[in-house]
Short mmCIF file of C-alpha atoms in Angstrom, two decimals:
data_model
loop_
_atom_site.label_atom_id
_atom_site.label_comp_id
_atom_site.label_asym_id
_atom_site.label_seq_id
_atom_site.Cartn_x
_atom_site.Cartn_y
_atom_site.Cartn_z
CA UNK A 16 -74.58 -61.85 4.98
CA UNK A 17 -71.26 -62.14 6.86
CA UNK A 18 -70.45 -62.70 10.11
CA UNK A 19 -67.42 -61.09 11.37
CA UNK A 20 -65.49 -60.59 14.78
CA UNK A 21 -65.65 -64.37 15.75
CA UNK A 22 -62.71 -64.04 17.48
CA UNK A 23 -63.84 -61.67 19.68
CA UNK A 24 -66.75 -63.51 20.95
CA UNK A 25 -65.66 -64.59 24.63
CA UNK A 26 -65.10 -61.43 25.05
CA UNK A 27 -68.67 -59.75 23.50
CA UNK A 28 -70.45 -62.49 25.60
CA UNK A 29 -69.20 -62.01 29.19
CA UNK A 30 -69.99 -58.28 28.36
CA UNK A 31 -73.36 -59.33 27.76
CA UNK A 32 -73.24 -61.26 30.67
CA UNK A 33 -72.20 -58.35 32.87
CA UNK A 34 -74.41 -55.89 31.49
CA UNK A 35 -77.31 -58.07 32.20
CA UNK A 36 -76.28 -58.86 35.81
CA UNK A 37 -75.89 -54.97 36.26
CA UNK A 38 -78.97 -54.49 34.51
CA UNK A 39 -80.65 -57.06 37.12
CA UNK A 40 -79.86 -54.93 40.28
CA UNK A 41 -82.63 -52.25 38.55
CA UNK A 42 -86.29 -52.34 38.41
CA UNK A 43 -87.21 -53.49 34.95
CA UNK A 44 -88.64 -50.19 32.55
CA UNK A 45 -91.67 -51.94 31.54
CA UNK A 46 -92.91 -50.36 28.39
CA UNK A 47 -93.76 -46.98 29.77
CA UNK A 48 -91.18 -43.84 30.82
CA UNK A 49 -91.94 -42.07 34.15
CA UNK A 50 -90.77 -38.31 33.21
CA UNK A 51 -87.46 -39.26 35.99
CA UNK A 52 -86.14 -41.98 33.89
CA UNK A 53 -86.62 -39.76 30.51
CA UNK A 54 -84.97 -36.95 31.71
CA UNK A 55 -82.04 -39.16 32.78
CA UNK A 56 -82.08 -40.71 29.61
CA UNK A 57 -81.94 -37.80 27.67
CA UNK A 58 -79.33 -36.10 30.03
CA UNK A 59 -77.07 -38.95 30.22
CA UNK A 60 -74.87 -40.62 26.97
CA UNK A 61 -76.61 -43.37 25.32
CA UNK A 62 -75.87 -46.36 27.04
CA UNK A 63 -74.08 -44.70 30.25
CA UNK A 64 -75.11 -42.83 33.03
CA UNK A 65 -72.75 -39.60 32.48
CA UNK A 66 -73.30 -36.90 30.45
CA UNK A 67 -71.79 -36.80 27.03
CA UNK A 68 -68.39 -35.08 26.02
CA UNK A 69 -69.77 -31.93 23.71
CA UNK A 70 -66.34 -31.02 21.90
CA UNK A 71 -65.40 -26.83 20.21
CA UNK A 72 -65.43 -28.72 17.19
CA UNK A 73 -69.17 -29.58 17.11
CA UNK A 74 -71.10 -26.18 16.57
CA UNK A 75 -74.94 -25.71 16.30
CA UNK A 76 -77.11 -24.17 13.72
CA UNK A 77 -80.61 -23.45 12.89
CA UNK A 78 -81.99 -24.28 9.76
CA UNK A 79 -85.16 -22.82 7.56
CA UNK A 80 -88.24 -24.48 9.16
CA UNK A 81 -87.05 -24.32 13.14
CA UNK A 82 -84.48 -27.92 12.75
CA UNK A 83 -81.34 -27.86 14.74
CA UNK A 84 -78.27 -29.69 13.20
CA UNK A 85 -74.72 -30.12 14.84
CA UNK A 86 -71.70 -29.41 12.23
CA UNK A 87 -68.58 -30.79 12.55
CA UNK A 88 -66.22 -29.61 9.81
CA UNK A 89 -62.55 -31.06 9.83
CA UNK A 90 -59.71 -29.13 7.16
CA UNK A 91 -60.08 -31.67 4.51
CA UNK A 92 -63.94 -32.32 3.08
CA UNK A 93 -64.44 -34.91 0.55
CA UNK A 94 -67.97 -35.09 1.30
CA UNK A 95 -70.95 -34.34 3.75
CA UNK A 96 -72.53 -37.08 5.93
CA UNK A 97 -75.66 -36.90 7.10
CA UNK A 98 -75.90 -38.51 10.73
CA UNK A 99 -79.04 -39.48 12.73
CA UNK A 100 -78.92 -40.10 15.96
CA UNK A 101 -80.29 -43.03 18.02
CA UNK A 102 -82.24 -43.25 21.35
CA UNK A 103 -85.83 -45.07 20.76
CA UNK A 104 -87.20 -41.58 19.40
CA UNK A 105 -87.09 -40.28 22.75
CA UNK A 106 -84.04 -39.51 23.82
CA UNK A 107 -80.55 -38.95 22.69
CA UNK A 108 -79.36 -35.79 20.51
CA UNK A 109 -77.17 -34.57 17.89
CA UNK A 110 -74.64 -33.62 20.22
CA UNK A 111 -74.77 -36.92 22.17
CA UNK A 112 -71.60 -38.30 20.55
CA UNK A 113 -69.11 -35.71 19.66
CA UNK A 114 -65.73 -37.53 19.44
CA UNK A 115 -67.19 -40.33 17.79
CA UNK A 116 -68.61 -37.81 14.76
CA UNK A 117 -65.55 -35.66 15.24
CA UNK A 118 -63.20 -39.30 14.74
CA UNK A 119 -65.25 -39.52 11.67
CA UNK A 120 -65.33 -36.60 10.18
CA UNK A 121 -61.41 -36.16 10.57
CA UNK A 122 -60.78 -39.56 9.30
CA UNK A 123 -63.46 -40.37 6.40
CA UNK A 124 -62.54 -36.62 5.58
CA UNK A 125 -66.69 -35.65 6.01
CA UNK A 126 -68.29 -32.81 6.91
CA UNK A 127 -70.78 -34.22 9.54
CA UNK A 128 -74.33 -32.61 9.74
CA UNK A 129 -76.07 -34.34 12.38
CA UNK A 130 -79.82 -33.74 13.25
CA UNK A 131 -81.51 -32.44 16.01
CA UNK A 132 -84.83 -34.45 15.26
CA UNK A 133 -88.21 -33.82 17.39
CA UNK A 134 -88.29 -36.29 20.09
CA UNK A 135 -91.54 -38.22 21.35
CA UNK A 136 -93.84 -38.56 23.80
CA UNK A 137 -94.04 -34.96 23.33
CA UNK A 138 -93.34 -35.11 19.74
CA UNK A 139 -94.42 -38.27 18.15
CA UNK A 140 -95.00 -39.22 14.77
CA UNK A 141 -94.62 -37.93 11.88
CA UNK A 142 -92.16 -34.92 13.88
CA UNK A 143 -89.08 -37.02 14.02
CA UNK A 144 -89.19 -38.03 10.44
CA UNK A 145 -90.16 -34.07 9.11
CA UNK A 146 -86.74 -32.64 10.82
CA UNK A 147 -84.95 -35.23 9.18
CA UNK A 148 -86.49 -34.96 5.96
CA UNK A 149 -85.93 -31.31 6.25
CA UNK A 150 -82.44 -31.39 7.08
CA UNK A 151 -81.71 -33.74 3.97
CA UNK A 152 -83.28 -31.36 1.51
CA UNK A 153 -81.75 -28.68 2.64
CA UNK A 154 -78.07 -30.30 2.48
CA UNK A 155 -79.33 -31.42 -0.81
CA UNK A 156 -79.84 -27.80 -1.55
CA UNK A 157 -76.66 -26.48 -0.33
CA UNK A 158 -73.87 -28.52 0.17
CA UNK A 159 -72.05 -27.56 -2.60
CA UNK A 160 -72.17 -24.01 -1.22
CA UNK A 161 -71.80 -24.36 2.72
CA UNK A 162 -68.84 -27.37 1.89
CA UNK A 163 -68.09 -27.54 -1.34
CA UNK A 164 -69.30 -30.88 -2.17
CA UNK A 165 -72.00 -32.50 -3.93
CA UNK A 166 -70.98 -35.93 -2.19
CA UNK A 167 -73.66 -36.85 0.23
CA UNK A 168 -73.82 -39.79 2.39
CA UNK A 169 -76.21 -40.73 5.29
CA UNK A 170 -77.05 -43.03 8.14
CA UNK A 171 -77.62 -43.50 11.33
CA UNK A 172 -77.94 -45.87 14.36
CA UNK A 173 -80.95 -48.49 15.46
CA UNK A 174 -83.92 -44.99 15.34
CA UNK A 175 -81.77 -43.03 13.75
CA UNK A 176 -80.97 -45.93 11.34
CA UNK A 177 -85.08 -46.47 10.47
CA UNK A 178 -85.61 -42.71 10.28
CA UNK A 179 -82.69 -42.20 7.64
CA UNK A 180 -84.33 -45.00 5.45
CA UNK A 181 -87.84 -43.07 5.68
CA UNK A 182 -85.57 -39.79 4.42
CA UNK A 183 -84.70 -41.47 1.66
CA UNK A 184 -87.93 -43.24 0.53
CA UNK A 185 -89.74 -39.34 1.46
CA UNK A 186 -86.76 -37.87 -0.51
CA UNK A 187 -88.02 -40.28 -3.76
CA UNK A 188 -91.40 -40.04 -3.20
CA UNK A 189 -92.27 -36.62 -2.10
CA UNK A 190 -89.38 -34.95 -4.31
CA UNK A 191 -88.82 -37.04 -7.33
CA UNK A 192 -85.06 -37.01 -5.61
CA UNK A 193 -82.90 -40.27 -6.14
CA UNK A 194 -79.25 -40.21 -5.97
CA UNK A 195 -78.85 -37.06 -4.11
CA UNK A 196 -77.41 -39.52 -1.26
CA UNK A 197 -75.13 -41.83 -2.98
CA UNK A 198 -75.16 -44.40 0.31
CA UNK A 199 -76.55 -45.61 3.07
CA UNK A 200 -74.98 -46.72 6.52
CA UNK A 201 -77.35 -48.75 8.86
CA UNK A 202 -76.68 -49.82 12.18
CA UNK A 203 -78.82 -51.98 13.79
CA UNK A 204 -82.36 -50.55 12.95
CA UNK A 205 -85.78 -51.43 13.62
CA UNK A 206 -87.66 -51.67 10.22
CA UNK A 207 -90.70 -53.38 11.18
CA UNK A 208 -92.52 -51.45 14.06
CA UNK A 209 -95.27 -54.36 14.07
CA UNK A 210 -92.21 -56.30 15.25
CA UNK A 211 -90.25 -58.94 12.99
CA UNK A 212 -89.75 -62.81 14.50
CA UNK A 213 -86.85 -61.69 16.02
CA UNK A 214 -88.12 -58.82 17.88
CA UNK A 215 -91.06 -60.90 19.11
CA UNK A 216 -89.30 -63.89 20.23
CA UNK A 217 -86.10 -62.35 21.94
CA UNK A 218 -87.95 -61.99 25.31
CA UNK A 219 -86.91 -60.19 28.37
CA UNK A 220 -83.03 -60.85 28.23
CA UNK A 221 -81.82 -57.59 30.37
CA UNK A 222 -79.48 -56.49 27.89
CA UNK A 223 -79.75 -52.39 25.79
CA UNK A 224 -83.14 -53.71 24.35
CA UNK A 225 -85.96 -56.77 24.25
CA UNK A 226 -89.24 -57.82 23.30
CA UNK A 227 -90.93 -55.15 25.80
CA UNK A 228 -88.93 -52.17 25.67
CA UNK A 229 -88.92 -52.39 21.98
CA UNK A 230 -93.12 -52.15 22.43
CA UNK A 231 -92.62 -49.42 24.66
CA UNK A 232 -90.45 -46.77 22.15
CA UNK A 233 -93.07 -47.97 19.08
CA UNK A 234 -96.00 -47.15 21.80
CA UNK A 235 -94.18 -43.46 22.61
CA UNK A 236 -93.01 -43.10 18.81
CA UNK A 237 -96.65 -44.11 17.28
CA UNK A 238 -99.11 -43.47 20.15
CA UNK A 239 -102.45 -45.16 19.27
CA UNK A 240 -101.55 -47.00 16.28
CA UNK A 241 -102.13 -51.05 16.32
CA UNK A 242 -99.52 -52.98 14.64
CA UNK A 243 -101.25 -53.17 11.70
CA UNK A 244 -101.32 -49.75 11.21
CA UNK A 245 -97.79 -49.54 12.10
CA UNK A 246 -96.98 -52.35 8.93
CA UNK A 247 -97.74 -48.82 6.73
CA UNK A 248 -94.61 -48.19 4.73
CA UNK A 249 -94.30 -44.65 5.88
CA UNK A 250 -93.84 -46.20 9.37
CA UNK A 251 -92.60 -49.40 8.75
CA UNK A 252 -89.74 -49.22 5.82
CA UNK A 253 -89.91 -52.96 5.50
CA UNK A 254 -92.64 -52.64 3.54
CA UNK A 255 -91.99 -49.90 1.17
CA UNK A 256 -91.25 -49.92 -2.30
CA UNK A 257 -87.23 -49.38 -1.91
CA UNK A 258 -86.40 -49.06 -5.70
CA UNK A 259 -83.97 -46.19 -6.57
CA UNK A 260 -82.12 -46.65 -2.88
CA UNK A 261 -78.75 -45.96 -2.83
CA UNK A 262 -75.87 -48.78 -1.90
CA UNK A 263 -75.96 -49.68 1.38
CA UNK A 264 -73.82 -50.95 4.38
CA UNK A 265 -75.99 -53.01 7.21
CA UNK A 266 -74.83 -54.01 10.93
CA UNK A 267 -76.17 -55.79 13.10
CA UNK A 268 -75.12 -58.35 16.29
CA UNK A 269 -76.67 -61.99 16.46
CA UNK A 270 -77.76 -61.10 20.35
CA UNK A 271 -80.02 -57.56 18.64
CA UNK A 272 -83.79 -58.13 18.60
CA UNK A 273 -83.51 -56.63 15.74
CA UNK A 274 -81.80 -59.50 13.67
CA UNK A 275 -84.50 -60.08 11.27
CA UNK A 276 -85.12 -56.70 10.74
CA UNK A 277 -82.14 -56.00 9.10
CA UNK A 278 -81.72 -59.51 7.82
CA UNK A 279 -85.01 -59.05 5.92
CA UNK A 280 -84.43 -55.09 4.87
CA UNK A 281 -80.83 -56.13 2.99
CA UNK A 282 -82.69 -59.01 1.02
CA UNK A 283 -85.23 -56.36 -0.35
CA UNK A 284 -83.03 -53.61 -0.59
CA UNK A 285 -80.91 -56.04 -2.84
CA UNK A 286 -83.68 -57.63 -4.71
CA UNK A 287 -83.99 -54.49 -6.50
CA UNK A 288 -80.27 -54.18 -7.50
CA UNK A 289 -78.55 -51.73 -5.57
CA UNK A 290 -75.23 -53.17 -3.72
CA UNK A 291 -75.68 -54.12 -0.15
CA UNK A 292 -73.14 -55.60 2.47
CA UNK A 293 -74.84 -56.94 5.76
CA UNK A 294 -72.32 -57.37 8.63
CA UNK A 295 -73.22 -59.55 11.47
CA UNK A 296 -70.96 -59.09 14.50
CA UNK A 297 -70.61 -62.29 16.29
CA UNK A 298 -72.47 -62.10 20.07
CA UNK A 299 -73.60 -58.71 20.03
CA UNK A 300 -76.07 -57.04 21.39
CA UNK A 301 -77.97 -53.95 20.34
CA UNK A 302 -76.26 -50.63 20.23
CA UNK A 303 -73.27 -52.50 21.25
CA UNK A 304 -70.63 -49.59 19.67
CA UNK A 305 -71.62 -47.56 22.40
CA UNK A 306 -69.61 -49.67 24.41
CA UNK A 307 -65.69 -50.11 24.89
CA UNK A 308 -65.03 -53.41 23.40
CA UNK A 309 -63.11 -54.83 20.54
CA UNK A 310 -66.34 -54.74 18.26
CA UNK A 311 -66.67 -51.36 18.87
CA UNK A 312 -63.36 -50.28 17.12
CA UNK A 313 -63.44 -52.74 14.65
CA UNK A 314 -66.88 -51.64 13.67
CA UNK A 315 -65.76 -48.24 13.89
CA UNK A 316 -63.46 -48.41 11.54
CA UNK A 317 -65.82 -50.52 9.22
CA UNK A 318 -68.01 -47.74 9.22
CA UNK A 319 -65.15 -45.48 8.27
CA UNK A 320 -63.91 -46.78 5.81
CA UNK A 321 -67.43 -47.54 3.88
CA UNK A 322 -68.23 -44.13 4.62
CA UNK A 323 -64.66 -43.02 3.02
CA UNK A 324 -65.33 -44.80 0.04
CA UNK A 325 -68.69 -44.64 -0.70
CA UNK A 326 -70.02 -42.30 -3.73
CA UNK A 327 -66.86 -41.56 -5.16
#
């Protein structure tokens, strides 16, 4: 484990510190989503309350099966990345982050295929993981002819960062597939969904996520289910088997719930040999790269470059 961006943290804090003052002028969101504040989530960016930037670059397509995916191709492809997109399971999109896939692909020279996953209440488990699993397979099936590559990556951020481990360990187990993704890139993910020490001791801090709003997406995600039933490593990837998973790149901030959970998911995912780096940013909260600070480009470009490198 390393923690980076010390430098930086004056600067990370009193964002904190503003965001949770802002934070404080709103009613708290309890656990539960009235259909108002879900339909402004999932119309507004992650994070912000204006839509997102949707680029010419980005185009949609249909796959076999009814899954949407969002292509961004730039003029040099050294390989594909699959991306899955964050939001609690509930909201956010493929095409919720356009110039930061389009930056990407252009400079990690990737073809970026990101998924259009099935979102809960409406949809909850197992929906989200089935479009992602679907999406993989079929890049696994035809990359080499839609982008001339056989080089696929994939990752994805805090849901979309649990749901591309569960591709991977449904990719093993259902397909006999390992090594069809030759790395992993996970940023800040929930991995325990009967809630790690961190997750249950962070409290009610206003800042993108706590103890109670974390309840509330596992309540929408996995209606019914008690946390023992959520500790099932089809639900919770924690507690899977990981052998045969690719190398992987972790983030996470010290001021994320979800410390522990990817504190504790790099220590297995080592144990059973494959490389891992685990990058703790210094005073951050979760999803803190969808926010203009320092971090954010540094960790950008982190990301880039693993991404550039990886699977070669």
């Amino acid at each position: 484990m390393t923690i980076t961006d010390e430098d930086c943290l004056t600067e990370t804090l009193a964002f904190n510190e503003q965001f949770e003052a802002t934070a404080a002028l709103r009613p708290p969101r309890g656990r539960t989503l009235d259909p108002a504040t879900l339909e402004h989530l999932r119309t507004n960016r992650l994070g912000g309350d204006t839509p997102p930037v949707r680029l010419p670059q980005g185009r949609d397509r249909g796959l076999p099966g009814g899954v949407t995916v969002r292509i961004f191709v730039p003029e040099h492809v050294d390989g594909v990345y699959l991306h899955i997109h964050g939001g609690g399971w509930a909201f956010g999109s493929a095409g919720g982050q356009d110039e930061k896939l389009w930056r990407l692909a252009t400079d990690a020279r990737l073809a970026v295929v990101s998924v259009d996953y099935r979102l809960a209440p409406e949809h909850p488990f197992p929906a989200g993981p089935d479009d992602c699993e679907a999406a993989a397979r079929w890049l696994v099936e035809h990359a080499e002819a839609e982008f001339g590559t056989r080089r696929l990556l994939i990752g994805g951020e805090s849901a979309g960062a649990h749901l591309t481990v569960l591709t991977l360990l449904r990719l093993r187990d259902r397909h006999g597939l390992t090594g069809a993704f030759r790395a992993a890139h996970l940023a800040f993910g929930p991995y325990d969904l009967s809630m790690t020490p961190s997750q249950r001791l962070f409290g009610s801090r206003r800042l993108l996520s706590n103890s109670e709003s974390l309840k509330g997406s596992y309540e929408l995600f996995t209606p019914g289910m008690t946390p023992e039933r959520r500790r099932d490593p089809e639900v919770s990837p924690l507690y899977a088997d990981l052998t045969g998973l690719p190398p992987a790149r972790m983030v996470v901030g010290t001021e994320d719930p979800l410390l522990d959970d990817s504190r504790f998911l790099a220590q297995r995912w080592r144990a059973t040999g494959a490389p891992v780096r685990l990058d703790v940013v210094a005073g951050a909260m979760h999803g803190f790269t969808l926010f203009p600070l320092a971090v954010t480009e540094r960790e950008h470009r982190r990301e880039r470059d693993f991404l550039a490198a990886a699977g070669r």
